[in-house]
Short mmCIF file of C-alpha atoms in Angstrom, two decimals:
data_model
loop_
_atom_site.label_atom_id
_atom_site.label_comp_id
_atom_site.label_asym_id
_atom_site.label_seq_id
_atom_site.Cartn_x
_atom_site.Cartn_y
_atom_site.Cartn_z
CA MET A 20 0.00 0.00 0.00
CA THR A 21 1.49 3.30 -1.06
CA ILE A 22 1.33 6.46 1.01
CA HIS A 23 -1.25 7.82 -1.47
CA GLU A 24 -3.63 4.98 -0.89
CA LEU A 25 -3.14 5.18 2.84
CA ILE A 26 -4.11 8.87 2.89
CA THR A 27 -7.12 8.12 0.66
CA VAL A 28 -8.36 5.36 2.95
CA ILE A 29 -7.92 7.50 6.06
CA LEU A 30 -9.79 10.44 4.49
CA LEU A 31 -12.62 8.20 3.26
CA VAL A 32 -13.00 6.53 6.66
CA VAL A 33 -13.11 9.90 8.42
CA GLY A 34 -15.69 11.09 5.87
CA CYS A 35 -17.83 8.00 6.43
CA PHE A 36 -17.60 8.58 10.18
CA PHE A 37 -19.04 12.09 9.83
CA PHE A 38 -21.79 10.80 7.53
CA LEU A 39 -22.68 8.16 10.10
CA ALA A 40 -22.70 10.74 12.87
CA GLY A 41 -24.92 13.04 10.82
CA THR A 42 -27.36 10.23 10.01
CA LEU A 43 -27.46 9.19 13.64
CA GLY A 44 -28.23 12.80 14.53
CA VAL A 45 -31.11 12.98 12.05
CA LEU A 46 -32.57 9.80 13.46
CA ARG A 47 -32.05 10.54 17.15
CA PHE A 48 -32.28 14.30 17.65
CA PRO A 49 -35.61 15.52 19.04
CA ASP A 50 -36.60 18.55 16.95
CA LEU A 51 -36.24 19.90 13.45
CA PHE A 52 -33.56 22.48 14.16
CA SER A 53 -31.09 20.13 15.79
CA ARG A 54 -31.76 17.57 13.04
CA LEU A 55 -31.01 20.19 10.40
CA HIS A 56 -27.86 21.03 12.29
CA ALA A 57 -26.74 17.39 12.26
CA LEU A 58 -27.63 16.90 8.62
CA THR A 59 -26.05 20.01 7.14
CA LYS A 60 -22.98 20.34 9.31
CA ALA A 61 -21.81 16.76 9.81
CA ASP A 62 -22.74 15.53 6.33
CA ASN A 63 -21.05 18.40 4.55
CA LEU A 64 -17.90 17.85 6.55
CA GLY A 65 -18.11 14.16 5.68
CA LEU A 66 -18.59 14.99 2.02
CA GLY A 67 -15.56 17.29 2.24
CA PHE A 68 -13.41 14.47 3.59
CA ILE A 69 -14.67 12.04 0.95
CA ALA A 70 -14.06 14.64 -1.78
CA ALA A 71 -10.55 15.20 -0.46
CA GLY A 72 -9.99 11.45 -0.40
CA MET A 73 -11.12 11.08 -4.01
CA ALA A 74 -8.96 14.05 -5.05
CA VAL A 75 -5.90 12.41 -3.49
CA TYR A 76 -6.81 9.09 -5.13
CA ILE A 77 -7.19 10.55 -8.63
CA ALA A 78 -4.12 12.75 -8.09
CA SER A 79 -4.70 15.13 -10.97
CA PRO A 80 -4.92 18.88 -10.32
CA TRP A 81 -7.80 19.34 -12.78
CA ALA A 82 -9.89 16.62 -11.23
CA ALA A 83 -9.08 17.93 -7.75
CA LEU A 84 -10.30 21.38 -8.76
CA LYS A 85 -13.53 19.93 -10.17
CA ILE A 86 -14.12 17.88 -7.03
CA PHE A 87 -13.46 20.95 -4.90
CA PHE A 88 -16.08 22.88 -6.86
CA ILE A 89 -18.59 20.05 -6.47
CA TRP A 90 -18.08 20.26 -2.72
CA LEU A 91 -18.39 24.04 -2.76
CA PHE A 92 -21.67 23.97 -4.70
CA THR A 93 -23.08 21.29 -2.43
CA LEU A 94 -22.15 23.41 0.59
CA LEU A 95 -23.90 26.43 -0.90
CA ALA A 96 -27.04 24.53 -1.88
CA SER A 97 -27.36 22.61 1.37
CA SER A 98 -26.78 25.57 3.65
CA THR A 99 -29.32 27.60 1.71
CA SER A 100 -31.95 24.87 1.84
CA CYS A 101 -31.20 24.37 5.55
CA TYR A 102 -31.79 28.06 6.15
CA LEU A 103 -35.02 28.03 4.14
CA ILE A 104 -36.41 24.99 5.94
CA ALA A 105 -35.52 26.48 9.32
CA ARG A 106 -37.10 29.78 8.38
CA PHE A 107 -40.29 28.08 7.18
CA GLN A 108 -40.50 26.10 10.41
CA LYS A 109 -39.95 29.21 12.52
CA GLU A 110 -42.70 31.06 10.69
CA GLN A 111 -45.04 28.11 11.17
CA GLU A 112 -44.32 28.06 14.90
CA GLN A 113 -44.83 31.78 15.19
CA THR A 114 -48.22 31.69 13.50
CA LYS A 115 -49.20 28.72 15.68
CA ASN A 116 -48.16 30.52 18.89
CA GLY A 117 -49.87 33.69 17.72
CA LYS A 118 -53.13 31.81 17.20
CA GLU A 119 -52.90 30.17 20.62
CA GLY A 120 -52.20 33.51 22.27
CA GLU A 121 -55.36 35.08 20.91
CA MET B 10 -16.05 -7.10 -5.09
CA SER B 11 -17.87 -5.46 -8.01
CA VAL B 12 -20.49 -8.22 -7.95
CA LEU B 13 -21.10 -7.38 -4.30
CA ILE B 14 -21.56 -3.68 -5.08
CA ASP B 15 -23.87 -4.40 -8.02
CA GLY B 16 -25.89 -6.85 -5.96
CA LEU B 17 -26.26 -4.38 -3.10
CA LEU B 18 -27.26 -1.66 -5.56
CA ALA B 19 -29.89 -3.89 -7.18
CA ILE B 20 -31.34 -4.86 -3.80
CA LEU B 21 -31.29 -1.22 -2.69
CA ALA B 22 -33.11 -0.03 -5.83
CA ILE B 23 -35.83 -2.67 -5.53
CA TYR B 24 -36.17 -2.09 -1.78
CA LEU B 25 -36.51 1.67 -2.24
CA ALA B 26 -39.07 1.21 -5.04
CA LEU B 27 -41.16 -1.07 -2.85
CA GLN B 28 -40.89 1.23 0.14
CA SER B 29 -41.84 4.20 -1.99
CA LEU B 30 -44.97 2.40 -3.17
CA LEU B 31 -45.91 1.06 0.25
CA ALA B 32 -45.11 4.10 2.38
CA PRO B 33 -48.17 5.11 4.43
CA ARG B 34 -47.58 8.84 4.04
CA LEU B 35 -47.30 10.69 0.74
CA ILE B 36 -44.35 12.78 1.90
CA LYS B 37 -42.41 9.63 2.70
CA SER B 38 -43.25 8.17 -0.72
CA VAL B 39 -41.93 11.26 -2.45
CA PHE B 40 -38.63 11.33 -0.60
CA LEU B 41 -38.15 7.60 -1.07
CA PHE B 42 -38.77 8.21 -4.78
CA PHE B 43 -35.87 10.68 -4.77
CA ALA B 44 -33.63 8.07 -3.19
CA PHE B 45 -34.87 5.45 -5.65
CA GLY B 46 -34.02 7.71 -8.58
CA LEU B 47 -30.49 8.18 -7.28
CA ALA B 48 -30.02 4.44 -6.74
CA LEU B 49 -31.24 3.84 -10.29
CA ALA B 50 -28.86 6.49 -11.64
CA LEU B 51 -25.99 4.74 -9.84
CA ALA B 52 -27.09 1.45 -11.34
CA TRP B 53 -26.99 3.00 -14.84
CA VAL B 54 -23.47 4.25 -14.13
CA ARG B 55 -22.46 0.74 -13.10
CA LEU B 56 -23.91 -0.55 -16.37
CA GLY B 57 -21.76 1.92 -18.28
CA ALA B 58 -24.70 3.97 -19.54
CA VAL B 59 -23.63 7.38 -18.26
CA ASP B 60 -26.00 9.20 -20.64
CA VAL B 61 -28.99 7.39 -19.18
CA ALA B 62 -27.67 7.94 -15.66
CA ILE B 63 -27.48 11.71 -16.10
CA THR B 64 -30.95 11.79 -17.64
CA GLU B 65 -32.33 9.57 -14.89
CA ALA B 66 -30.86 11.73 -12.14
CA ALA B 67 -31.89 14.98 -13.82
CA ILE B 68 -35.35 14.26 -15.22
CA ALA B 69 -36.72 11.29 -13.31
CA SER B 70 -35.31 12.13 -9.91
CA GLY B 71 -34.79 15.87 -10.15
CA PHE B 72 -37.56 17.31 -12.28
CA LEU B 73 -40.24 14.74 -11.42
CA GLY B 74 -39.25 15.05 -7.77
CA VAL B 75 -39.80 18.80 -7.91
CA LEU B 76 -43.22 18.23 -9.49
CA PHE B 77 -44.05 15.67 -6.79
CA LEU B 78 -43.01 18.11 -4.06
CA ASP B 79 -45.23 20.71 -5.65
CA ALA B 80 -48.12 18.26 -5.76
CA LEU B 81 -47.45 17.38 -2.14
CA ARG B 82 -47.95 21.00 -1.19
CA ASP B 83 -51.37 20.88 -2.82
CA PHE B 84 -52.40 17.87 -0.81
CA SER B 85 -51.26 19.41 2.46
CA PRO B 86 -51.47 23.22 2.23
CA ALA B 87 -49.32 23.88 5.28
CA PHE B 88 -47.53 20.56 5.78
CA PRO B 89 -49.64 19.27 8.70
CA ALA B 90 -47.61 17.20 11.12
CA LYS B 91 -49.59 14.02 10.56
CA GLN B 92 -52.20 12.87 8.14
CA LYS B 93 -55.35 11.87 9.92
CA ASN B 94 -55.00 8.18 10.42
CA PRO B 95 -53.86 7.17 6.93
CA GLU B 96 -53.97 3.47 7.76
CA ALA B 97 -57.62 3.58 8.74
CA ALA B 98 -58.53 5.27 5.48
CA HIS B 99 -56.51 2.68 3.63
CA ASN B 100 -58.29 -0.18 5.40
CA VAL B 101 -61.70 1.22 4.54
CA LEU B 102 -60.66 1.47 0.94
CA VAL B 103 -59.44 -2.12 0.92
CA LYS B 104 -62.56 -3.48 2.60
CA ASN B 105 -64.91 -1.75 0.20
CA ASN B 106 -63.08 -2.93 -2.84
CA THR B 107 -62.08 -6.48 -1.94
CA LYS B 108 -64.07 -7.98 -4.78
CA SER B 109 -63.05 -5.52 -7.47
CA LEU B 110 -59.46 -5.68 -6.23
CA LEU B 111 -59.43 -9.45 -6.60
CA LEU B 112 -60.84 -9.16 -10.09
CA SER B 113 -58.28 -6.57 -11.13
CA ARG B 114 -55.46 -8.52 -9.54
CA ILE B 115 -55.75 -11.50 -11.87
CA PRO B 116 -55.18 -9.65 -15.16
CA LEU B 117 -52.60 -7.47 -13.43
CA GLY B 118 -50.72 -10.54 -12.23
CA LEU B 119 -50.97 -12.19 -15.65
CA GLY B 120 -49.76 -9.05 -17.39
CA LEU B 121 -46.85 -8.68 -14.98
CA GLY B 122 -45.89 -12.33 -15.46
CA LEU B 123 -45.98 -11.93 -19.22
CA PHE B 124 -43.88 -8.77 -18.98
CA LEU B 125 -41.33 -10.56 -16.83
CA LEU B 126 -41.17 -13.45 -19.32
CA ILE B 127 -40.62 -11.05 -22.21
CA ALA B 128 -37.95 -9.21 -20.24
CA LEU B 129 -36.22 -12.49 -19.38
CA GLU B 130 -36.34 -13.58 -23.01
CA ALA B 131 -34.87 -10.25 -24.10
CA VAL B 132 -32.03 -10.64 -21.63
CA TRP B 133 -31.51 -14.26 -22.70
CA LYS B 134 -31.47 -13.42 -26.38
CA THR B 135 -28.96 -10.54 -26.19
CA PRO B 136 -26.80 -11.26 -29.19
CA GLU B 137 -23.07 -11.76 -28.87
CA GLY B 138 -21.22 -8.49 -29.27
CA GLY B 139 -24.09 -6.35 -27.96
CA GLY B 140 -26.62 -6.23 -30.82
CA LEU B 141 -26.33 -3.13 -32.97
CA THR B 142 -23.28 -1.70 -31.20
CA ALA B 143 -20.95 -2.83 -33.96
CA ALA B 144 -23.15 -1.31 -36.67
CA ALA B 145 -23.39 1.99 -34.78
CA GLU B 146 -19.63 2.07 -34.25
CA ALA B 147 -18.97 1.29 -37.91
CA PHE B 148 -21.02 4.23 -39.18
CA LEU B 149 -19.84 6.61 -36.46
CA PRO B 150 -17.49 8.59 -38.76
CA GLU B 151 -20.41 9.35 -41.08
CA SER B 152 -22.70 10.64 -38.33
CA GLY B 153 -20.86 13.89 -37.72
CA VAL B 154 -20.34 13.24 -33.99
CA GLU B 155 -17.89 11.12 -32.02
CA HIS B 156 -20.12 9.70 -29.29
CA PRO B 157 -22.13 6.62 -30.38
CA VAL B 158 -25.12 7.45 -28.14
CA THR B 159 -25.45 10.94 -29.62
CA ALA B 160 -24.99 9.51 -33.11
CA VAL B 161 -27.86 7.07 -32.56
CA LEU B 162 -30.11 9.63 -30.87
CA LEU B 163 -29.68 12.48 -33.33
CA ASN B 164 -28.69 10.85 -36.58
CA PHE B 165 -29.42 7.14 -36.94
CA ARG B 166 -32.69 7.26 -35.03
CA ALA B 167 -33.46 10.96 -35.03
CA TYR B 168 -37.14 10.20 -35.54
CA ASP B 169 -37.40 8.78 -32.00
CA THR B 170 -35.73 11.81 -30.47
CA TRP B 171 -37.97 14.12 -32.43
CA LEU B 172 -41.01 12.33 -31.04
CA GLU B 173 -39.58 12.55 -27.51
CA ILE B 174 -39.37 16.32 -27.78
CA GLY B 175 -42.96 16.22 -28.96
CA VAL B 176 -43.99 14.16 -25.93
CA ILE B 177 -42.71 16.85 -23.55
CA LEU B 178 -44.57 19.50 -25.55
CA MET B 179 -47.73 17.37 -25.39
CA GLY B 180 -47.35 17.13 -21.62
CA LEU B 181 -47.13 20.89 -21.42
CA LEU B 182 -50.24 21.27 -23.59
CA ALA B 183 -52.14 18.86 -21.35
CA ILE B 184 -51.13 20.92 -18.32
CA PHE B 185 -52.18 24.11 -20.07
CA ALA B 186 -55.52 22.47 -20.82
CA VAL B 187 -56.29 21.63 -17.19
CA GLY B 188 -54.11 24.27 -15.52
CA GLY B 189 -54.91 27.49 -13.81
CA ILE B 190 -57.20 25.82 -11.29
CA LYS B 191 -54.93 26.03 -8.31
CA VAL B 192 -54.78 29.10 -6.15
CA TYR B 193 -52.58 29.45 -3.10
CA ARG B 194 -53.73 30.96 0.14
CA LYS B 195 -50.41 32.56 0.81
CA PRO B 196 -48.13 34.26 -1.71
CA ASN B 197 -44.70 32.75 -1.82
CA MET B 198 -42.79 34.06 1.18
CA ALA B 199 -39.46 32.79 -0.06
CA ALA B 200 -39.58 35.19 -3.00
CA GLN B 201 -38.60 38.12 -0.81
CA ASP B 202 -35.81 36.27 0.92
CA PRO B 203 -32.48 38.07 0.37
CA MET B 204 -30.38 34.96 0.93
CA LEU B 205 -32.34 32.85 -1.56
CA ARG B 206 -32.03 35.67 -4.07
CA GLN B 207 -28.27 35.82 -3.72
CA VAL B 208 -27.91 32.06 -4.11
CA ILE B 209 -30.17 32.06 -7.17
CA MET B 210 -28.16 34.91 -8.66
CA PHE B 211 -25.02 32.91 -8.06
CA PHE B 212 -26.32 29.61 -9.41
CA THR B 213 -27.98 30.95 -12.56
CA PRO B 214 -24.78 31.53 -14.58
CA VAL B 215 -23.19 28.37 -13.16
CA LEU B 216 -26.14 26.23 -14.25
CA PHE B 217 -26.23 27.92 -17.64
CA LEU B 218 -22.55 27.30 -18.21
CA PHE B 219 -22.75 23.68 -17.10
CA GLY B 220 -25.78 23.12 -19.33
CA ALA B 221 -23.95 24.58 -22.29
CA PHE B 222 -20.95 22.39 -21.52
CA LEU B 223 -23.12 19.25 -21.41
CA LEU B 224 -24.74 20.28 -24.68
CA TYR B 225 -21.47 20.74 -26.48
CA PHE B 226 -19.79 17.79 -24.79
CA GLY B 227 -22.58 15.53 -26.11
CA LYS B 228 -20.63 15.43 -29.37
CA THR B 229 -17.78 13.48 -27.84
CA GLY B 230 -19.12 11.99 -24.61
CA PRO B 231 -22.09 11.55 -22.33
CA GLY B 232 -24.34 14.58 -22.45
CA GLY B 233 -26.65 16.24 -24.91
CA ALA B 234 -29.85 18.15 -25.41
CA PHE B 235 -32.01 16.55 -22.72
CA GLN B 236 -29.39 16.76 -19.98
CA ALA B 237 -28.58 20.36 -20.84
CA ALA B 238 -32.28 21.19 -21.03
CA VAL B 239 -32.90 19.99 -17.49
CA LEU B 240 -30.13 22.23 -16.17
CA TRP B 241 -31.47 25.20 -18.11
CA GLY B 242 -34.97 24.31 -16.98
CA ALA B 243 -33.65 24.29 -13.42
CA ILE B 244 -32.64 27.92 -13.92
CA GLY B 245 -36.20 28.76 -14.92
CA ILE B 246 -37.64 26.86 -11.93
CA LEU B 247 -35.20 28.53 -9.51
CA LEU B 248 -36.02 31.96 -10.89
CA HIS B 249 -39.72 31.16 -10.66
CA LEU B 250 -39.34 30.13 -7.02
CA GLY B 251 -37.35 33.28 -6.40
CA GLY B 252 -40.27 35.38 -7.61
CA LYS B 253 -39.04 36.08 -11.13
CA SER B 254 -41.11 34.01 -13.48
CA ILE B 255 -39.28 34.48 -16.75
CA ILE B 256 -41.72 32.36 -18.70
CA GLU B 257 -44.56 34.71 -17.77
CA GLU B 258 -42.59 37.88 -18.25
CA ILE B 259 -41.60 37.38 -21.88
CA PRO B 260 -44.21 38.19 -24.55
CA ARG B 261 -46.64 35.48 -25.55
CA TRP B 262 -45.47 35.12 -29.16
CA LEU B 263 -41.85 34.77 -28.05
CA ARG B 264 -42.84 32.15 -25.47
CA GLN B 265 -44.67 30.13 -28.13
CA LEU B 266 -41.73 30.46 -30.48
CA ILE B 267 -39.23 29.30 -27.86
CA LEU B 268 -41.43 26.35 -26.87
CA THR B 269 -41.79 25.08 -30.43
CA VAL B 270 -38.57 26.11 -32.16
CA GLY B 271 -36.76 22.87 -31.29
CA ILE B 272 -39.36 20.47 -32.63
CA LEU B 273 -40.14 22.67 -35.65
CA PHE B 274 -36.55 23.10 -36.75
CA PHE B 275 -35.93 19.38 -36.29
CA LEU B 276 -39.01 18.58 -38.38
CA VAL B 277 -38.22 21.07 -41.15
CA LEU B 278 -34.66 19.83 -41.35
CA GLY B 279 -35.83 16.23 -41.34
CA PHE B 280 -38.11 16.81 -44.31
CA LEU B 281 -35.99 19.38 -46.13
CA PHE B 282 -33.57 16.82 -47.49
CA VAL B 283 -36.28 14.36 -48.48
CA ALA B 284 -36.77 16.59 -51.52
CA GLY B 285 -33.16 15.93 -52.51
CA GLY B 286 -33.74 12.20 -52.52
CA ASN B 287 -32.49 11.46 -49.00
CA ALA B 288 -34.31 9.42 -46.40
CA LEU B 289 -36.36 11.06 -43.65
CA PHE B 290 -34.06 12.72 -41.09
CA GLU B 291 -31.00 12.05 -43.21
CA TYR B 292 -28.58 14.98 -43.20
CA PRO B 293 -25.90 15.78 -45.76
CA ARG B 294 -22.73 14.23 -44.42
CA ALA B 295 -20.54 17.30 -44.72
CA TYR B 296 -22.75 19.36 -42.45
CA ALA B 297 -24.04 16.60 -40.15
CA GLY B 298 -21.97 17.66 -37.14
CA LEU B 299 -22.97 21.31 -37.36
CA LEU B 300 -26.62 20.50 -38.01
CA ILE B 301 -26.74 18.14 -35.05
CA LEU B 302 -25.28 20.84 -32.80
CA ILE B 303 -27.89 23.36 -34.00
CA ILE B 304 -30.71 20.85 -33.55
CA GLU B 305 -29.49 19.97 -30.07
CA THR B 306 -29.17 23.62 -29.03
CA LEU B 307 -32.65 24.54 -30.25
CA ALA B 308 -34.12 21.35 -28.78
CA ALA B 309 -32.47 22.07 -25.44
CA ILE B 310 -33.88 25.60 -25.43
CA SER B 311 -37.36 24.27 -26.25
CA ILE B 312 -37.25 21.49 -23.68
CA ALA B 313 -35.91 23.82 -21.00
CA ALA B 314 -38.68 26.29 -21.73
CA ALA B 315 -41.27 23.49 -21.68
CA LEU B 316 -40.02 22.17 -18.31
CA THR B 317 -40.03 25.67 -16.86
CA ALA B 318 -43.50 26.32 -18.24
CA ILE B 319 -44.80 23.05 -16.80
CA PHE B 320 -43.55 24.00 -13.36
CA ALA B 321 -44.59 27.64 -13.63
CA ASN B 322 -48.08 26.69 -14.74
CA LEU B 323 -48.50 24.20 -11.90
CA ASN B 324 -47.08 26.61 -9.36
CA GLN B 325 -48.72 29.94 -10.03
CA MET B 326 -48.32 32.46 -7.30
CA LYS B 327 -51.72 33.99 -7.05
CA GLU B 328 -53.34 35.24 -3.91
CA ASP B 329 -56.60 33.62 -2.97
CA PRO B 330 -59.34 36.19 -3.68
CA ASN B 331 -61.48 34.87 -0.79
CA GLU B 332 -58.61 35.15 1.64
CA THR B 333 -57.82 38.74 0.77
CA GLU B 334 -61.49 39.62 1.01
CA SER B 335 -61.74 38.15 4.48
CA ILE B 336 -58.68 40.10 5.56
CA ASN B 337 -60.14 43.31 4.18
#
């Protein structure tokens, strides 16, 4: 096993660990906000590690750049959708509380 | 090792399909359908059909998923936490229809069995050397493109592709025919969101560029009009969700022109050379590459516009007249 492959395996395993942690969080956390937190933070970090692992494995600067951009776009999209879901939920709760208060 | 991965993927796809069908709540069905589409796309990649995989991920999982999500919103206006006892409703339905269900099950089972037999026979009979692959490869230099899938889709069997563009247009016409019924109680709140706006502004040129790349890359590798069209259609859908409905803002005649230019140009070109003694959809060899690129570009524009129009027509942001009256 070369040093390249070793680094790849370590990065992939770390990435899988974060994915597992994120999935566990989605399944176990009590409310929507903490679940969103688990999903968007841990999973994106995991994806980053897996992307880094693949970039090391392919070992070509062009491919590494492309993989980096994939990760960047995923980060942007997932953080935006996380924010939108959280905002929707907050508005729902506010209207619910407002109705109860009347 | 690869057999293990393929086996797991096959089991996963079938499991997700079953779960999606059997899920008690609609929202669960829809999200399982997303996952199923991705598993299927991975399976296509494993089979070496990257073109199909991109189309599967983009149209079947992406675009259909968006339409399903939109439909979901209609069934549950404000995403209620739980449907009222879905199982009970299901049981009532089953009890009432036991007889008719049994009757419909027999032909359904027979038909499914027949379909499976035909599918098995088709798999069994796959000729050595992959059927028409050799023929397609042999005539590749004459097609004007370098990727066999594109050559088949836009030159050897252009008629099929032409009809496919027509199918999407027909779908749009059907939606136009029954559309305009739905009215939302609340105007879209997300439209005024500054963060969503910024992200849409950022993604619009990226999606456009990537779509154009896929379109041009279709000449030499996996990609092409349909894949590019979905990305361009995604721009339209994103802009629509962000409160800028481009399809409604451009003039009516231009909209109609954009929607039909792909299929019309394809048709005119297909028949134009019949006069010169060629077969239907046979292009002059010297210009085949250029003509295919023009056809693909116009088709992509038309399909993208059709996909955007389908979504925009199903998701009109009107305020409910009754609601505003009650507020006033």
